[in-house]
Amino acid sequence: MVGDKLFYKTLLKNMFSDPFKLRFWDGSVEELGDGESKFEIILNEPIPKSDIINDPFITLGEAYMTKKLEVEGNVQLVIESLYTNKESFLSNSEKYEKLIKKVKSSIKRSKDNIQFHYDIGNDFYKLWLDDNMNYSCGYFKKNTDSLDEAQNNKVNYILKKLNLKEGQSLLDIGCGWGGLIILAAKKYKVKATGITLSSEQLQKVNEKIKEEGLEDLVDVKLADYREIKNMSFDRIVSVGMLEHVGLENLPEYFKIVNNLLKDKGLSLLHCITAVNKGGNNTWIDKYIFPGGHVPAIKNIITDIAEQEFELIDVESLRRHYGKTLECWAKNFENALPIVEKTKNETFIRMWRLYLNACAASFNCGNINIHQILFAKGVNNDLPWTREYMNN
């Protein structure tokens, strides 16, 4: 056991940028780093050393889920301490991404992967998302904006960037719970079509359409973007969906958008991006988003250029997603008395880790999120400056 303790002490000491306490299963405590401890890591039992070395993301993530490893302190700040230490072996995530089994994302597999995450249940997501159930980055015009305000800001911001006109057609690829297509129809009188692979989302969107009396303007389908045939649109938007496409399917996605978009049409992507190399975390792939791939911004721009689209605007909203995730994490904790009625502790700790780790990752710049606006062909009808996006 002495050898085990030395291994964990050496390993963990080099993982974090802040001083902390390490408490072992026998009650002994080590203080690691210089200065006052910012948090405490508790090992309730030994974790196989070979598992940590082979895949630390899954091993330590599972250890936290099952309470083999616990944290006293703010989980998000603990993970930020890990991410800001560039000398940590965890900063070399590319090594472990190779462990993810690469399977081509067929339509069936894509549907299975989406349902794995989004069909947990509308009642669950309703507990911690905003009133309109936007499961993507908000847009905070000021630091004091509420989550509801930030999400309304985001949807309106996207619709303004698209420069919508009454009577135009709009396709939303991965429409979620329908907030964007419903607002687009109400505010701009466009004919909006949404597609989703989640049966739970489909049901909720159809309920909203009927409640708003928008059956003539809004339609939603349970379909993959690759299944949309013999249709064309003035505008195509995709919010938080490209991350599910998979690396090998990125060129095909933009080719399909090209085929579906009318001449002079506009498309906007709102997606999580990698700084340099795209990929996924092995723990995230197993427990949260199977089959996901965060594309590198340079690859997205290249694929846009390959289709000869005109790139109009690229904007980073990285800090906005960090704050959005902090809001979700807070709402999730506040909803625990309800969550605990249907979910076990392992599930709760898994989601706590997911929300806090993602907030930390955006705050530390490990990943980014961009809104990318592009046109099919030359569009000289847009306003001369970006001011129209904010008016």
CSV table of C-alpha atoms in Angstrom, one decimal:
chain,number,residue,atom,x,y,z
A,1,MET,CA,0.0,0.0,0.0
A,2,VAL,CA,2.9,2.3,0.6
A,3,GLY,CA,3.9,1.9,-3.0
A,4,ASP,CA,0.4,2.7,-4.1
A,5,LYS,CA,0.3,5.8,-2.1
A,6,LEU,CA,3.6,7.0,-3.6
A,7,PHE,CA,2.3,6.4,-7.1
A,8,TYR,CA,-0.9,8.4,-6.5
A,9,LYS,CA,1.0,11.1,-4.7
A,10,THR,CA,3.5,11.5,-7.6
A,11,LEU,CA,0.8,11.3,-10.2
A,12,LEU,CA,-1.7,13.7,-8.7
A,13,LYS,CA,1.0,16.2,-7.6
A,14,ASN,CA,1.9,16.9,-11.2
A,15,MET,CA,-1.7,17.1,-12.4
A,16,PHE,CA,-2.9,20.3,-10.8
A,17,SER,CA,-1.7,23.9,-11.0
A,18,ASP,CA,-2.9,24.7,-7.4
A,19,PRO,CA,-1.9,23.3,-4.0
A,20,PHE,CA,-4.3,20.7,-2.6
A,21,LYS,CA,-4.8,18.0,0.0
A,22,LEU,CA,-4.8,14.3,-0.9
A,23,ARG,CA,-6.6,12.0,1.6
A,24,PHE,CA,-6.1,8.3,1.3
A,25,TRP,CA,-8.4,5.4,2.2
A,26,ASP,CA,-6.8,4.9,5.5
A,27,GLY,CA,-7.4,8.5,6.6
A,28,SER,CA,-3.8,9.8,6.1
A,29,VAL,CA,-3.4,13.1,4.4
A,30,GLU,CA,-0.7,14.6,2.2
A,31,GLU,CA,-0.5,18.3,1.4
A,32,LEU,CA,0.8,18.8,-2.2
A,33,GLY,CA,2.0,22.0,-3.8
A,34,ASP,CA,3.2,25.2,-2.3
A,35,GLY,CA,0.8,27.4,-0.3
A,36,GLU,CA,-2.7,27.0,1.2
A,37,SER,CA,-4.7,24.1,-0.2
A,38,LYS,CA,-7.5,25.1,-2.5
A,39,PHE,CA,-9.4,21.7,-2.5
A,40,GLU,CA,-9.1,18.1,-1.3
A,41,ILE,CA,-9.0,14.9,-3.4
A,42,ILE,CA,-10.2,11.9,-1.5
A,43,LEU,CA,-9.2,8.3,-2.6
A,44,ASN,CA,-11.7,6.0,-0.8
A,45,GLU,CA,-9.9,2.9,-2.3
A,46,PRO,CA,-7.0,2.2,-4.5
A,47,ILE,CA,-7.6,2.7,-8.3
A,48,PRO,CA,-5.7,0.2,-10.5
A,49,LYS,CA,-2.6,2.0,-11.6
A,50,SER,CA,-2.6,0.3,-15.1
A,51,ASP,CA,-6.1,1.6,-15.8
A,52,ILE,CA,-5.0,5.2,-14.9
A,53,ILE,CA,-2.0,5.0,-17.2
A,54,ASN,CA,-3.9,3.3,-20.1
A,55,ASP,CA,-6.9,5.7,-20.0
A,56,PRO,CA,-7.0,8.3,-17.3
A,57,PHE,CA,-10.1,10.1,-18.6
A,58,ILE,CA,-12.3,7.0,-18.3
A,59,THR,CA,-10.6,5.6,-15.2
A,60,LEU,CA,-10.7,8.8,-13.1
A,61,GLY,CA,-14.2,9.8,-14.5
A,62,GLU,CA,-15.6,6.4,-13.5
A,63,ALA,CA,-13.8,6.6,-10.1
A,64,TYR,CA,-15.6,9.9,-9.5
A,65,MET,CA,-19.0,8.5,-10.6
A,66,THR,CA,-18.7,5.5,-8.3
A,67,LYS,CA,-17.2,7.5,-5.3
A,68,LYS,CA,-13.9,5.7,-5.4
A,69,LEU,CA,-12.6,9.3,-5.9
A,70,GLU,CA,-14.3,12.3,-4.3
A,71,VAL,CA,-13.7,16.0,-4.3
A,72,GLU,CA,-14.1,18.5,-1.4
A,73,GLY,CA,-14.4,21.9,-3.0
A,74,ASN,CA,-15.8,23.3,-6.2
A,75,VAL,CA,-15.7,20.6,-8.9
A,76,GLN,CA,-15.4,23.1,-11.7
A,77,LEU,CA,-12.4,24.9,-10.1
A,78,VAL,CA,-10.7,21.6,-9.4
A,79,ILE,CA,-10.9,20.7,-13.1
A,80,GLU,CA,-9.8,24.2,-14.2
A,81,SER,CA,-6.7,23.6,-11.9
A,82,LEU,CA,-6.1,20.5,-13.9
A,83,TYR,CA,-6.6,22.1,-17.3
A,84,THR,CA,-4.4,25.1,-16.6
A,85,ASN,CA,-1.4,22.9,-15.8
A,86,LYS,CA,0.0,22.4,-19.3
A,87,GLU,CA,2.7,20.1,-17.9
A,88,SER,CA,0.1,17.5,-16.8
A,89,PHE,CA,0.0,14.3,-18.8
A,90,LEU,CA,-3.7,14.8,-19.2
A,91,SER,CA,-3.0,17.8,-21.5
A,92,ASN,CA,-1.8,15.3,-24.1
A,93,SER,CA,-5.4,14.2,-24.8
A,94,GLU,CA,-4.6,13.2,-28.4
A,95,LYS,CA,-2.8,10.1,-27.1
A,96,TYR,CA,-6.0,8.8,-25.5
A,97,GLU,CA,-8.4,9.8,-28.3
A,98,LYS,CA,-6.8,6.9,-30.3
A,99,LEU,CA,-8.5,4.6,-27.8
A,100,ILE,CA,-12.0,5.6,-29.1
A,101,LYS,CA,-13.3,3.0,-31.5
A,102,LYS,CA,-13.7,4.7,-34.8
A,103,VAL,CA,-17.0,3.6,-36.5
A,104,LYS,CA,-18.4,5.4,-39.5
A,105,SER,CA,-21.5,7.4,-38.5
A,106,SER,CA,-24.3,5.8,-40.5
A,107,ILE,CA,-27.8,7.2,-40.3
A,108,LYS,CA,-28.9,4.4,-37.9
A,109,ARG,CA,-25.8,4.8,-35.7
A,110,SER,CA,-26.3,8.6,-35.6
A,111,LYS,CA,-29.9,8.1,-34.5
A,112,ASP,CA,-28.9,5.6,-31.8
A,113,ASN,CA,-26.2,8.0,-30.5
A,114,ILE,CA,-28.5,11.0,-30.4
A,115,GLN,CA,-31.2,9.0,-28.7
A,116,PHE,CA,-28.7,7.8,-26.1
A,117,HIS,CA,-28.2,11.4,-24.9
A,118,TYR,CA,-31.4,13.4,-25.8
A,119,ASP,CA,-34.0,10.7,-25.1
A,120,ILE,CA,-33.1,10.6,-21.4
A,121,GLY,CA,-36.4,12.5,-21.1
A,122,ASN,CA,-37.9,15.9,-21.6
A,123,ASP,CA,-38.7,16.1,-17.9
A,124,PHE,CA,-35.1,15.8,-17.0
A,125,TYR,CA,-33.8,18.5,-19.3
A,126,LYS,CA,-36.6,20.8,-18.4
A,127,LEU,CA,-35.3,20.9,-14.8
A,128,TRP,CA,-32.1,22.7,-15.6
A,129,LEU,CA,-32.4,24.3,-19.1
A,130,ASP,CA,-34.0,27.6,-19.7
A,131,ASP,CA,-37.8,28.0,-20.2
A,132,ASN,CA,-37.6,27.3,-24.0
A,133,MET,CA,-35.2,24.4,-23.4
A,134,ASN,CA,-32.3,25.6,-25.5
A,135,TYR,CA,-29.5,23.0,-25.1
A,136,SER,CA,-26.7,25.1,-26.5
A,137,CYS,CA,-24.5,28.1,-25.7
A,138,GLY,CA,-26.4,31.3,-24.6
A,139,TYR,CA,-25.3,34.9,-25.5
A,140,PHE,CA,-24.8,37.2,-22.6
A,141,LYS,CA,-25.0,40.8,-23.6
A,142,LYS,CA,-24.0,41.7,-20.0
A,143,ASN,CA,-22.7,39.7,-17.1
A,144,THR,CA,-26.0,40.0,-15.2
A,145,ASP,CA,-28.1,38.4,-17.9
A,146,SER,CA,-30.2,35.4,-16.7
A,147,LEU,CA,-30.0,32.1,-18.5
A,148,ASP,CA,-33.4,32.8,-20.1
A,149,GLU,CA,-32.2,36.2,-21.3
A,150,ALA,CA,-29.0,34.8,-22.7
A,151,GLN,CA,-30.8,32.0,-24.6
A,152,ASN,CA,-33.3,34.5,-26.0
A,153,ASN,CA,-30.4,36.7,-27.0
A,154,LYS,CA,-28.7,33.8,-28.7
A,155,VAL,CA,-31.7,32.8,-30.8
A,156,ASN,CA,-32.5,36.4,-31.8
A,157,TYR,CA,-28.8,36.9,-32.6
A,158,ILE,CA,-28.7,33.9,-35.0
A,159,LEU,CA,-31.9,35.0,-36.7
A,160,LYS,CA,-30.6,38.5,-37.2
A,161,LYS,CA,-27.3,37.1,-38.7
A,162,LEU,CA,-29.4,35.1,-41.2
A,163,ASN,CA,-31.1,38.3,-42.3
A,164,LEU,CA,-34.5,36.6,-42.6
A,165,LYS,CA,-37.2,38.0,-44.8
A,166,GLU,CA,-40.9,37.2,-44.7
A,167,GLY,CA,-41.9,34.2,-46.9
A,168,GLN,CA,-38.4,32.7,-47.0
A,169,SER,CA,-37.8,29.1,-46.2
A,170,LEU,CA,-35.6,28.0,-43.2
A,171,LEU,CA,-34.2,24.6,-42.4
A,172,ASP,CA,-32.9,23.9,-38.9
A,173,ILE,CA,-30.7,20.8,-38.8
A,174,GLY,CA,-30.8,19.4,-35.3
A,175,CYS,CA,-33.7,21.6,-34.2
A,176,GLY,CA,-33.7,20.5,-30.5
A,177,TRP,CA,-36.9,21.4,-28.8
A,178,GLY,CA,-37.8,23.9,-31.5
A,179,GLY,CA,-37.3,27.3,-29.9
A,180,LEU,CA,-35.5,28.7,-32.9
A,181,ILE,CA,-37.9,27.6,-35.7
A,182,ILE,CA,-40.9,28.7,-33.6
A,183,LEU,CA,-39.5,32.2,-33.0
A,184,ALA,CA,-38.4,32.5,-36.7
A,185,ALA,CA,-41.9,31.7,-37.8
A,186,LYS,CA,-43.6,34.1,-35.3
A,187,LYS,CA,-41.2,37.0,-35.7
A,188,TYR,CA,-40.2,36.8,-39.4
A,189,LYS,CA,-43.1,34.9,-40.9
A,190,VAL,CA,-40.8,32.4,-42.6
A,191,LYS,CA,-41.7,28.8,-43.5
A,192,ALA,CA,-39.5,26.8,-41.0
A,193,THR,CA,-38.6,23.1,-41.1
A,194,GLY,CA,-36.8,21.4,-38.3
A,195,ILE,CA,-35.3,18.0,-38.2
A,196,THR,CA,-34.2,15.9,-35.2
A,197,LEU,CA,-33.3,12.3,-34.4
A,198,SER,CA,-34.8,12.4,-30.9
A,199,SER,CA,-38.3,11.1,-30.5
A,200,GLU,CA,-38.6,13.0,-27.2
A,201,GLN,CA,-37.7,16.3,-28.9
A,202,LEU,CA,-40.1,15.6,-31.8
A,203,GLN,CA,-43.0,15.1,-29.4
A,204,LYS,CA,-42.2,18.3,-27.5
A,205,VAL,CA,-41.8,20.5,-30.7
A,206,ASN,CA,-45.1,19.3,-32.1
A,207,GLU,CA,-46.8,20.2,-28.9
A,208,LYS,CA,-45.3,23.7,-29.0
A,209,ILE,CA,-46.3,24.2,-32.7
A,210,LYS,CA,-49.9,23.4,-31.8
A,211,GLU,CA,-49.9,25.6,-28.8
A,212,GLU,CA,-48.6,28.5,-30.9
A,213,GLY,CA,-51.0,27.8,-33.8
A,214,LEU,CA,-48.1,27.6,-36.2
A,215,GLU,CA,-49.0,24.5,-38.1
A,216,ASP,CA,-49.0,26.4,-41.4
A,217,LEU,CA,-45.5,27.8,-40.9
A,218,VAL,CA,-43.6,25.2,-38.9
A,219,ASP,CA,-43.0,21.6,-39.6
A,220,VAL,CA,-40.7,19.2,-37.8
A,221,LYS,CA,-39.5,15.8,-39.0
A,222,LEU,CA,-37.8,12.8,-37.4
A,223,ALA,CA,-35.0,12.6,-39.9
A,224,ASP,CA,-31.3,12.7,-40.5
A,225,TYR,CA,-29.9,15.6,-42.6
A,226,ARG,CA,-28.8,13.0,-45.2
A,227,GLU,CA,-32.4,11.9,-45.7
A,228,ILE,CA,-33.7,15.4,-46.9
A,229,LYS,CA,-34.3,15.1,-50.6
A,230,ASN,CA,-35.9,17.2,-53.3
A,231,MET,CA,-36.1,20.3,-51.2
A,232,SER,CA,-34.4,23.7,-51.2
A,233,PHE,CA,-34.1,26.5,-48.6
A,234,ASP,CA,-33.2,30.2,-48.5
A,235,ARG,CA,-31.6,29.7,-45.1
A,236,ILE,CA,-30.1,26.7,-43.3
A,237,VAL,CA,-29.1,26.8,-39.6
A,238,SER,CA,-27.5,24.2,-37.4
A,239,VAL,CA,-27.0,24.8,-33.7
A,240,GLY,CA,-24.9,22.3,-31.7
A,241,MET,CA,-25.3,19.5,-34.2
A,242,LEU,CA,-22.1,19.5,-36.2
A,243,GLU,CA,-20.3,17.9,-33.2
A,244,HIS,CA,-22.4,14.8,-33.8
A,245,VAL,CA,-21.6,14.5,-37.5
A,246,GLY,CA,-18.2,12.8,-37.1
A,247,LEU,CA,-14.9,13.6,-38.7
A,248,GLU,CA,-15.3,11.4,-41.7
A,249,ASN,CA,-18.7,13.0,-42.5
A,250,LEU,CA,-17.8,16.7,-42.3
A,251,PRO,CA,-17.2,17.1,-46.1
A,252,GLU,CA,-20.5,15.3,-46.8
A,253,TYR,CA,-22.4,17.6,-44.4
A,254,PHE,CA,-21.2,20.7,-46.3
A,255,LYS,CA,-21.9,19.1,-49.7
A,256,ILE,CA,-25.5,18.3,-48.5
A,257,VAL,CA,-25.9,21.9,-47.3
A,258,ASN,CA,-24.7,23.1,-50.7
A,259,ASN,CA,-27.3,20.9,-52.4
A,260,LEU,CA,-30.1,22.1,-50.2
A,261,LEU,CA,-29.3,25.8,-50.2
A,262,LYS,CA,-30.7,28.1,-52.9
A,263,ASP,CA,-28.4,30.4,-54.8
A,264,LYS,CA,-27.4,33.4,-52.6
A,265,GLY,CA,-28.8,31.5,-49.6
A,266,LEU,CA,-27.2,31.8,-46.2
A,267,SER,CA,-26.2,29.2,-43.7
A,268,LEU,CA,-25.1,29.6,-40.1
A,269,LEU,CA,-23.2,27.1,-38.0
A,270,HIS,CA,-23.2,27.3,-34.2
A,271,CYS,CA,-20.8,24.6,-33.0
A,272,ILE,CA,-18.2,23.6,-30.5
A,273,THR,CA,-14.7,23.7,-32.1
A,274,ALA,CA,-11.3,22.5,-31.3
A,275,VAL,CA,-8.4,24.9,-31.1
A,276,ASN,CA,-6.0,22.9,-33.4
A,277,LYS,CA,-6.9,19.2,-33.7
A,278,GLY,CA,-10.4,17.9,-33.4
A,279,GLY,CA,-11.4,14.9,-31.3
A,280,ASN,CA,-13.3,13.7,-28.3
A,281,ASN,CA,-12.6,12.7,-24.7
A,282,THR,CA,-12.9,8.9,-24.1
A,283,TRP,CA,-15.1,9.4,-21.0
A,284,ILE,CA,-17.4,11.8,-22.9
A,285,ASP,CA,-17.6,9.3,-25.8
A,286,LYS,CA,-18.6,6.4,-23.5
A,287,TYR,CA,-21.0,8.1,-21.1
A,288,ILE,CA,-22.3,11.4,-22.7
A,289,PHE,CA,-21.9,11.8,-26.4
A,290,PRO,CA,-21.1,8.5,-28.1
A,291,GLY,CA,-19.8,9.0,-31.7
A,292,GLY,CA,-19.2,12.7,-31.2
A,293,HIS,CA,-16.3,14.6,-32.7
A,294,VAL,CA,-15.4,18.2,-31.9
A,295,PRO,CA,-14.1,19.5,-35.2
A,296,ALA,CA,-11.1,21.8,-35.5
A,297,ILE,CA,-12.0,25.3,-36.7
A,298,LYS,CA,-9.5,25.1,-39.5
A,299,ASN,CA,-11.1,21.9,-40.8
A,300,ILE,CA,-14.5,23.5,-40.9
A,301,ILE,CA,-13.2,26.6,-42.8
A,302,THR,CA,-11.5,24.2,-45.3
A,303,ASP,CA,-14.6,22.3,-45.9
A,304,ILE,CA,-16.6,25.5,-46.4
A,305,ALA,CA,-14.0,26.6,-48.9
A,306,GLU,CA,-14.1,23.2,-50.7
A,307,GLN,CA,-17.8,23.9,-51.5
A,308,GLU,CA,-16.9,27.3,-52.8
A,309,PHE,CA,-19.1,29.0,-50.2
A,310,GLU,CA,-18.5,32.6,-49.4
A,311,LEU,CA,-17.3,32.9,-45.8
A,312,ILE,CA,-19.0,36.0,-44.4
A,313,ASP,CA,-18.5,36.0,-40.6
A,314,VAL,CA,-16.8,34.0,-37.9
A,315,GLU,CA,-17.3,34.8,-34.2
A,316,SER,CA,-16.1,33.0,-31.0
A,317,LEU,CA,-18.5,32.7,-28.1
A,318,ARG,CA,-16.2,30.7,-25.9
A,319,ARG,CA,-16.8,32.7,-22.7
A,320,HIS,CA,-20.5,32.6,-23.2
A,321,TYR,CA,-20.5,28.8,-23.2
A,322,GLY,CA,-18.5,28.7,-20.0
A,323,LYS,CA,-21.1,30.9,-18.3
A,324,THR,CA,-24.0,28.9,-19.9
A,325,LEU,CA,-22.6,25.7,-18.4
A,326,GLU,CA,-22.2,27.3,-15.0
A,327,CYS,CA,-25.9,28.2,-15.1
A,328,TRP,CA,-26.8,24.7,-16.1
A,329,ALA,CA,-24.7,23.2,-13.4
A,330,LYS,CA,-26.2,25.5,-10.8
A,331,ASN,CA,-29.8,24.7,-12.0
A,332,PHE,CA,-28.9,20.9,-11.9
A,333,GLU,CA,-27.8,21.1,-8.3
A,334,ASN,CA,-30.9,23.1,-7.3
A,335,ALA,CA,-33.1,20.4,-9.0
A,336,LEU,CA,-31.4,17.4,-7.2
A,337,PRO,CA,-34.4,16.7,-4.9
A,338,ILE,CA,-36.4,16.0,-8.1
A,339,VAL,CA,-33.7,14.3,-10.0
A,340,GLU,CA,-33.0,11.9,-7.1
A,341,LYS,CA,-36.5,10.5,-7.4
A,342,THR,CA,-35.7,8.9,-10.8
A,343,LYS,CA,-31.9,8.8,-11.1
A,344,ASN,CA,-29.3,7.0,-9.0
A,345,GLU,CA,-26.2,8.6,-7.5
A,346,THR,CA,-23.9,7.3,-10.2
A,347,PHE,CA,-26.0,9.1,-12.8
A,348,ILE,CA,-26.1,12.3,-10.8
A,349,ARG,CA,-22.3,12.3,-10.2
A,350,MET,CA,-21.8,11.6,-13.9
A,351,TRP,CA,-23.9,14.6,-15.0
A,352,ARG,CA,-22.3,16.8,-12.3
A,353,LEU,CA,-18.9,15.9,-13.7
A,354,TYR,CA,-20.0,16.4,-17.3
A,355,LEU,CA,-21.4,19.9,-16.7
A,356,ASN,CA,-18.6,21.2,-14.5
A,357,ALA,CA,-15.8,19.7,-16.7
A,358,CYS,CA,-17.3,21.3,-19.8
A,359,ALA,CA,-17.5,24.7,-18.1
A,360,ALA,CA,-13.9,24.3,-17.1
A,361,SER,CA,-12.9,23.3,-20.5
A,362,PHE,CA,-14.4,26.4,-22.1
A,363,ASN,CA,-13.1,28.8,-19.4
A,364,CYS,CA,-9.6,27.5,-19.8
A,365,GLY,CA,-9.7,27.6,-23.6
A,366,ASN,CA,-9.3,23.9,-24.2
A,367,ILE,CA,-12.2,24.1,-26.6
A,368,ASN,CA,-14.1,26.9,-28.2
A,369,ILE,CA,-17.4,27.6,-29.9
A,370,HIS,CA,-18.0,29.6,-33.1
A,371,GLN,CA,-20.8,31.0,-35.1
A,372,ILE,CA,-19.9,30.8,-38.8
A,373,LEU,CA,-22.0,32.5,-41.5
A,374,PHE,CA,-21.5,31.7,-45.1
A,375,ALA,CA,-23.3,32.1,-48.4
A,376,LYS,CA,-23.9,30.0,-51.5
A,377,GLY,CA,-22.5,32.0,-54.3
A,378,VAL,CA,-22.1,35.8,-54.2
A,379,ASN,CA,-24.6,37.5,-52.0
A,380,ASN,CA,-24.5,41.3,-52.5
A,381,ASP,CA,-27.9,41.8,-50.7
A,382,LEU,CA,-26.5,41.8,-47.2
A,383,PRO,CA,-26.0,45.1,-45.2
A,384,TRP,CA,-22.5,46.6,-45.6
A,385,THR,CA,-21.5,46.1,-42.0
A,386,ARG,CA,-22.1,43.8,-39.0
A,387,GLU,CA,-24.3,46.4,-37.3
A,388,TYR,CA,-27.5,44.7,-38.7
A,389,MET,CA,-26.7,41.7,-36.5
A,390,ASN,CA,-27.0,43.8,-33.3
A,391,ASN,CA,-29.8,46.2,-34.2
